[in-house]
Amino acid sequence: MRVSKDELFQLMKTKLAKAGLTEEAADAVSDVLTFADHRGIHSHGAVRVEYYAERIAKGGITNNPEFKFEKTGPSTALLDGDNGVGHQVAKLGMDKAIEMAKENGVAVVGVTNISHSGALGYFVEKAAEQDMVALSMCQSDPMVVPFGGTEPYFGTNPIAFAAPTNDERIITFDMATTVQAWGKVLDARSKGQDIPDTWAVNAKGEPTTNSRDVHALVPVAGPKGYGLMMMVDILSGSLLGLPHGVHVSSMYKDLTAGRQLGQLHVVINPAYFTDVTAFKKQLSTMLDELKEQSPAPGFSEVNFPGERGKQRAEKYDEDGIEIVDDIYDYLVSDNIHFDRYHGKNRFAE
Ligand code: NAI
C-alpha cells in the first residue's frame, strides 16, 4: 500500500489521539513516525503505532504529563517527562537545547522519564536545520550481549549526529549500536529464513544463523560497539540518575507502568568555535569530495550519512510511502489495539 506523507501523518495522529494522547502529543509523535517512514526507516514508523496505542490505552504513558524543565547550570538542564510519550518530550528537550546553545555556545540537556522516542535522526536534524551541530543518544531495553558474554545486558542504544552544510544537505548519522536491528531478525523468522552469523547469538553465546534460535543481538564491531553502547547507557542513564544496563525497563513486559527511559541531547553552536559560513562550506566541500570518488565494485556511488534516507524520501514524494497492508488496515480501522504486546518478552514473543 502506498500513502502520501500527509495521509500517513493524519492516520497515525487520529489513532494515537483515539488511544488517549492529547492532540499536541499525537501531533508530535506522528511527526517523528512520519519522518522515519518517509526516510525508509520503517522499523521506527507506522509499524510502532499499535504498540504505542496499547501502552497509551493501558496507562503506561502519561496522557496529561507535567513536564519539569530545570536549568542546572549555564549550559546544562534536565527535562523530566513525567513518563509522557517519548517523541514529544525528546523534541521539547531538543528545542530547549537549541535555544540554550544559541545563547551559550553549547547545551547538554538530559531528558528523563520518557517512553520510547523513535528514530533519533529526527531530533538532531532539528538542530542542524538551525546551523547547530548535535548529538543525541538514548537507552533501550536490554537485548544485546556484552562482547564475550552470553546474557543480554545493554539495549540497542542508538546514537545520532547531525551537522549543517552550506547547501540543502544535512549530514545525519543515526545508528543503533548493534550489528542489526531486532526487526530484521523478526522479518527473517516470519519468512522462515536464516540470518548471517554476525547478527546474533544463541543461549550459549555462540553465533547463530537460525533466526528462531536467537537469544540476544550482538554489538556492532565487537568490543568497539560494546564500548559505545556502554557509553550511551552511562550518558543517557546513570548520568541522569536513571537505571542502567539490564535494569532498564522492558518495552513489553508491563504496559501499565511508565518506562523511565533517558535521552541525552548535546548541541554545539559552531559560531562559538569558528566562522559558521566557512564551517558549513567546508562540510559541503567534504561531501562533494566524497561524492567525486569512483565507486568500489558493487557500489553505484559513495553516499554520505543520511543521503540514502533523503533519496528514499524524494522517491516516496513521487510514488507515495510504502506501508505494509496490515499496518494500513489497522490504521484505517476503528480498533485502538489488539492486546498483543502486554506481558511479552524483550522480543515481543
Ligand atoms: P542503519 O544501519 O540503517 O543506518 C545507520 C547509518 O548508516 C545511518 O546514518 C545511514 O545514513 C548510514 N548509512 C547507511 N547506508 C549507508 C551508505 N551506503 N553510505 C553511507 N552511509 C550509510 O540504521 P540502524 O542502526 O538500523 O538504526 C535505524 C533507526 O533505529 C535509527 O533511526 C535509530 O535512531 C533507531 N533506533 C532507535 C532506538 C530507540 O530506542 N529509540 C533503538 C535502536 C535504534
XYZ file of C-alpha atoms and ligand atoms in Angstrom:
393
model
C 0.000 0.000 0.000
C 1.293 3.459 -0.886
C 0.161 6.538 1.003
C 1.053 10.197 0.893
C 3.066 11.693 3.736
C 0.074 13.791 4.821
C -2.332 10.864 4.837
C 0.063 8.731 6.854
C 0.587 11.525 9.371
C -3.167 12.084 9.786
C -3.964 8.376 10.146
C -1.355 7.929 12.862
C -2.350 11.100 14.660
C -6.029 10.092 14.702
C -5.238 6.627 16.054
C -2.932 7.915 18.800
C -5.420 10.589 19.865
C -8.126 7.931 19.986
C -5.871 5.833 22.234
C -5.731 8.756 24.678
C -2.959 11.182 23.697
C -3.660 14.903 23.611
C -3.882 16.482 20.175
C -0.495 18.116 20.729
C 1.210 14.883 21.808
C -0.377 12.863 18.980
C 0.866 15.512 16.573
C 4.436 15.333 17.930
C 4.605 11.519 17.828
C 3.129 11.303 14.342
C 5.654 13.816 13.064
C 8.579 11.651 14.261
C 6.977 8.438 12.945
C 6.226 10.025 9.567
C 9.843 11.249 9.377
C 11.009 7.652 9.892
C 8.756 6.045 7.272
C 9.437 8.870 4.808
C 13.197 8.223 5.114
C 12.695 4.480 4.741
C 13.362 3.778 8.452
C 10.246 1.578 8.537
C 11.359 -0.137 11.752
C 10.543 3.119 13.580
C 7.460 4.385 11.773
C 3.838 3.267 11.464
C 4.773 -0.281 12.481
C 5.029 1.001 16.081
C 1.640 2.702 16.329
C -0.309 -0.274 17.613
C 2.247 -0.898 20.378
C 2.151 2.771 21.416
C -1.662 2.763 21.287
C -1.809 -0.271 23.580
C 0.642 1.313 26.024
C -1.226 4.631 25.988
C -4.596 2.893 26.462
C -3.212 0.776 29.349
C -1.739 3.727 31.232
C 1.975 3.046 30.619
C 2.293 6.501 29.061
C 1.043 9.561 30.971
C -1.585 11.264 28.861
C -1.507 14.636 30.591
C 2.095 14.786 31.756
C 3.551 17.633 33.755
C 6.940 18.327 32.203
C 9.536 19.831 34.553
C 12.340 21.772 32.898
C 15.152 22.799 35.199
C 18.311 24.640 34.214
C 21.070 23.147 36.339
C 23.853 25.434 35.062
C 24.506 27.970 32.260
C 24.679 25.190 29.651
C 23.016 22.253 31.343
C 19.422 21.275 32.016
C 17.140 18.409 32.904
C 13.707 17.844 31.441
C 11.557 15.383 33.385
C 8.952 13.962 31.022
C 6.633 12.507 33.705
C 6.548 9.340 31.583
C 4.918 11.213 28.755
C 5.248 9.960 25.210
C 8.980 9.929 24.344
C 8.869 11.603 20.951
C 7.135 14.716 22.300
C 9.402 15.120 25.329
C 12.609 14.421 23.396
C 11.546 17.039 20.822
C 10.874 19.574 23.572
C 14.274 18.763 25.118
C 15.963 19.354 21.769
C 14.116 22.682 21.294
C 15.392 23.796 24.708
C 18.933 22.612 23.918
C 18.977 24.567 20.636
C 17.760 27.700 22.427
C 20.439 27.327 25.119
C 23.250 26.613 22.627
C 22.311 29.762 20.684
C 22.831 31.757 23.884
C 25.741 29.914 25.487
C 27.588 28.079 22.713
C 26.833 24.612 23.985
C 23.950 22.839 25.704
C 23.655 19.456 27.338
C 20.053 18.547 28.114
C 19.127 15.328 29.869
C 15.604 14.119 29.165
C 14.345 11.754 31.848
C 11.336 9.560 32.499
C 10.123 9.106 28.958
C 8.874 6.235 26.822
C 10.406 5.132 23.500
C 11.266 8.149 21.334
C 11.739 6.558 17.883
C 14.318 7.466 15.235
C 16.908 9.787 16.798
C 17.889 11.365 13.485
C 14.688 13.423 13.725
C 15.903 15.314 16.798
C 19.450 16.066 15.672
C 18.257 17.288 12.276
C 16.124 19.906 14.056
C 19.381 21.363 15.407
C 21.264 21.169 12.084
C 18.356 22.998 10.403
C 19.257 25.902 12.700
C 23.007 25.760 11.949
C 23.863 23.788 15.085
C 25.782 20.533 15.429
C 24.034 17.956 17.590
C 24.344 14.569 19.185
C 21.542 12.568 20.725
C 21.586 9.163 22.379
C 19.191 7.073 24.400
C 18.684 3.869 26.313
C 16.579 0.979 25.118
C 15.603 -2.337 26.643
C 18.326 -4.947 27.234
C 18.652 -7.389 24.301
C 22.369 -7.310 23.483
C 25.172 -9.476 24.913
C 28.298 -7.705 26.139
C 31.323 -8.604 23.975
C 32.328 -12.105 25.070
C 29.194 -12.623 27.209
C 26.126 -14.846 26.981
C 23.263 -12.865 28.517
C 21.528 -9.713 27.242
C 22.744 -6.708 29.199
C 22.560 -3.450 27.211
C 19.932 -2.167 24.808
C 20.446 -1.396 21.141
C 21.331 2.072 22.493
C 21.348 4.364 19.430
C 23.466 7.437 18.727
C 22.652 10.164 16.217
C 24.721 13.094 14.971
C 23.820 15.891 12.568
C 25.685 18.843 11.080
C 24.676 21.544 8.565
C 26.326 22.253 5.227
C 26.321 25.337 3.075
C 23.599 23.903 0.851
C 20.389 21.965 1.434
C 22.227 18.809 2.519
C 22.365 17.794 6.175
C 24.765 15.152 7.439
C 22.673 12.798 9.579
C 24.445 9.837 11.058
C 21.979 7.753 13.061
C 22.667 4.200 14.175
C 21.777 1.526 16.699
C 24.957 0.204 18.344
C 24.080 -3.375 17.331
C 25.058 -5.100 14.063
C 21.419 -5.427 13.135
C 18.053 -4.281 14.447
C 15.775 -6.858 16.097
C 13.152 -6.112 13.438
C 15.398 -7.696 10.788
C 15.629 -10.955 12.788
C 11.872 -10.918 13.227
C 11.444 -10.466 9.496
C 13.718 -13.479 8.775
C 11.809 -15.523 11.341
C 8.451 -14.735 9.795
C 9.803 -15.872 6.404
C 11.498 -18.996 7.846
C 14.858 -17.653 6.684
C 18.348 -17.951 8.167
C 20.308 -14.902 9.223
C 24.013 -14.097 8.747
C 26.115 -15.475 11.633
C 27.262 -11.956 12.505
C 23.901 -10.664 13.817
C 23.053 -12.603 16.947
C 23.953 -15.394 19.396
C 22.131 -18.412 20.810
C 21.705 -19.172 24.524
C 25.315 -20.435 24.752
C 26.628 -17.150 23.358
C 27.553 -18.825 20.048
C 26.932 -17.053 16.731
C 23.756 -18.429 15.179
C 22.295 -18.447 11.681
C 18.969 -19.858 12.922
C 16.592 -16.916 13.275
C 14.435 -18.985 15.687
C 17.419 -19.652 17.951
C 18.283 -16.032 18.683
C 18.869 -15.344 22.372
C 20.418 -11.886 22.015
C 21.802 -9.437 19.477
C 25.494 -8.531 19.287
C 27.223 -5.136 19.416
C 28.431 -3.636 16.141
C 32.191 -4.222 15.598
C 32.654 -6.374 18.717
C 34.315 -4.623 21.655
C 34.039 -1.227 19.939
C 30.243 -1.319 19.663
C 30.101 -2.789 23.144
C 32.046 0.222 24.432
C 29.810 2.605 22.509
C 26.588 1.087 23.854
C 28.007 1.276 27.364
C 28.878 4.935 26.789
C 25.327 5.636 25.606
C 23.926 3.815 28.631
C 26.075 5.850 31.036
C 25.384 9.207 29.361
C 21.643 8.750 28.928
C 21.042 6.633 32.053
C 23.358 6.756 35.064
C 24.386 10.368 34.355
C 20.713 11.356 34.568
C 20.027 9.337 37.731
C 18.192 6.578 35.841
C 18.511 2.761 35.870
C 21.434 1.247 33.944
C 22.020 -1.675 31.574
C 19.984 -4.742 32.367
C 17.851 -2.725 34.817
C 16.418 -0.546 32.043
C 12.700 -1.280 31.703
C 11.404 -3.720 29.130
C 9.434 -2.471 26.153
C 6.663 -5.041 26.518
C 6.716 -6.608 29.977
C 4.338 -4.193 31.709
C 2.377 -1.792 29.544
C 0.625 -0.271 32.563
C 3.789 1.321 34.016
C 5.980 4.207 32.827
C 9.314 3.170 31.288
C 11.538 5.863 32.848
C 13.939 5.950 29.917
C 16.594 8.601 29.418
C 17.912 10.534 26.430
C 20.805 12.978 26.232
C 20.998 15.828 23.742
C 24.250 17.709 23.171
C 24.019 20.786 20.957
C 27.079 22.777 19.882
C 26.856 26.209 18.304
C 29.657 26.394 15.705
C 29.665 30.189 15.962
C 31.419 29.855 19.330
C 34.288 27.927 17.729
C 34.723 29.083 14.138
C 33.240 31.099 11.306
C 29.878 29.443 10.650
C 29.796 30.086 6.904
C 33.341 28.737 6.465
C 32.439 25.717 8.596
C 29.349 24.908 6.549
C 31.247 25.471 3.270
C 33.951 23.068 4.437
C 31.347 20.391 5.155
C 29.804 20.919 1.714
C 33.294 20.522 0.209
C 33.787 17.350 2.232
C 30.599 15.860 0.823
C 31.482 16.960 -2.721
C 34.917 15.339 -2.436
C 33.389 12.102 -1.130
C 30.841 12.070 -3.960
C 33.598 12.562 -6.540
C 35.276 9.251 -5.625
C 34.928 6.379 -8.078
C 32.604 3.839 -6.502
C 34.081 0.493 -5.441
C 32.888 -2.665 -7.223
C 29.291 -3.349 -6.259
C 28.555 0.316 -5.421
C 26.923 2.831 -7.732
C 28.138 5.866 -5.751
C 29.625 6.944 -2.423
C 26.883 8.122 -0.078
C 27.239 10.343 2.963
C 25.350 9.537 6.187
C 21.687 10.408 5.802
C 21.830 10.670 1.997
C 20.095 7.419 1.205
C 17.217 8.351 3.508
C 16.825 11.648 1.675
C 16.896 9.846 -1.686
C 14.211 7.490 -0.405
C 12.125 10.461 0.762
C 12.319 12.072 -2.689
C 11.155 8.843 -4.302
C 8.349 8.475 -1.773
C 7.238 12.050 -2.505
C 6.679 10.940 -6.116
C 5.290 7.438 -5.561
C 3.839 7.557 -2.043
C 5.304 5.979 1.089
C 5.248 2.204 1.090
C 3.357 0.816 4.103
C 2.665 -2.852 4.838
C -1.008 -3.601 4.035
C -1.770 -4.955 7.522
C -0.492 -1.761 9.095
C -2.577 0.386 6.781
C -5.659 -1.731 7.518
C -5.079 -1.265 11.237
C -4.599 2.498 10.843
C -7.869 2.953 8.945
C -9.809 0.575 11.249
C -11.781 1.576 14.349
C -9.636 -0.644 16.573
C -7.293 1.035 19.006
C -5.209 -2.082 19.606
C -5.474 -5.871 19.670
C -3.995 -6.543 23.115
C -0.924 -8.091 21.521
C 2.032 -6.682 23.393
C 1.439 -6.565 27.164
C 3.401 -9.212 29.105
C 5.605 -10.250 26.183
C 9.376 -10.760 26.485
C 12.012 -8.396 25.084
C 11.471 -9.824 21.612
C 7.677 -9.289 21.795
C 7.147 -13.053 21.828
P 21.087 1.926 9.550
O 22.014 0.768 9.729
O 20.023 1.813 8.549
O 21.940 3.234 9.216
C 22.998 3.648 10.058
C 23.666 4.871 9.464
O 24.417 4.488 8.315
C 22.715 5.976 9.011
O 23.212 7.221 9.384
C 22.716 5.839 7.484
O 22.502 7.098 6.856
C 24.119 5.374 7.254
N 24.239 4.616 6.004
C 23.539 3.514 5.627
N 23.937 3.088 4.429
C 24.928 3.939 4.031
C 25.747 4.024 2.880
N 25.653 3.159 1.862
N 26.647 5.015 2.820
C 26.770 5.907 3.825
N 26.015 5.883 4.930
C 25.107 4.899 5.040
O 20.425 2.309 10.962
P 20.054 1.361 12.192
O 21.273 1.140 13.022
O 19.308 0.171 11.691
O 19.042 2.302 13.016
C 17.743 2.585 12.488
C 16.994 3.562 13.360
O 16.623 2.955 14.581
C 17.728 4.851 13.753
O 16.887 5.922 13.414
C 17.886 4.752 15.272
O 17.855 6.012 15.926
C 16.661 3.921 15.607
N 16.768 3.256 16.901
C 16.026 3.743 17.958
C 16.040 3.131 19.175
C 15.272 3.692 20.315
O 15.181 3.051 21.345
N 14.685 4.861 20.207
C 16.835 1.908 19.408
C 17.614 1.497 18.252
C 17.551 2.140 17.037
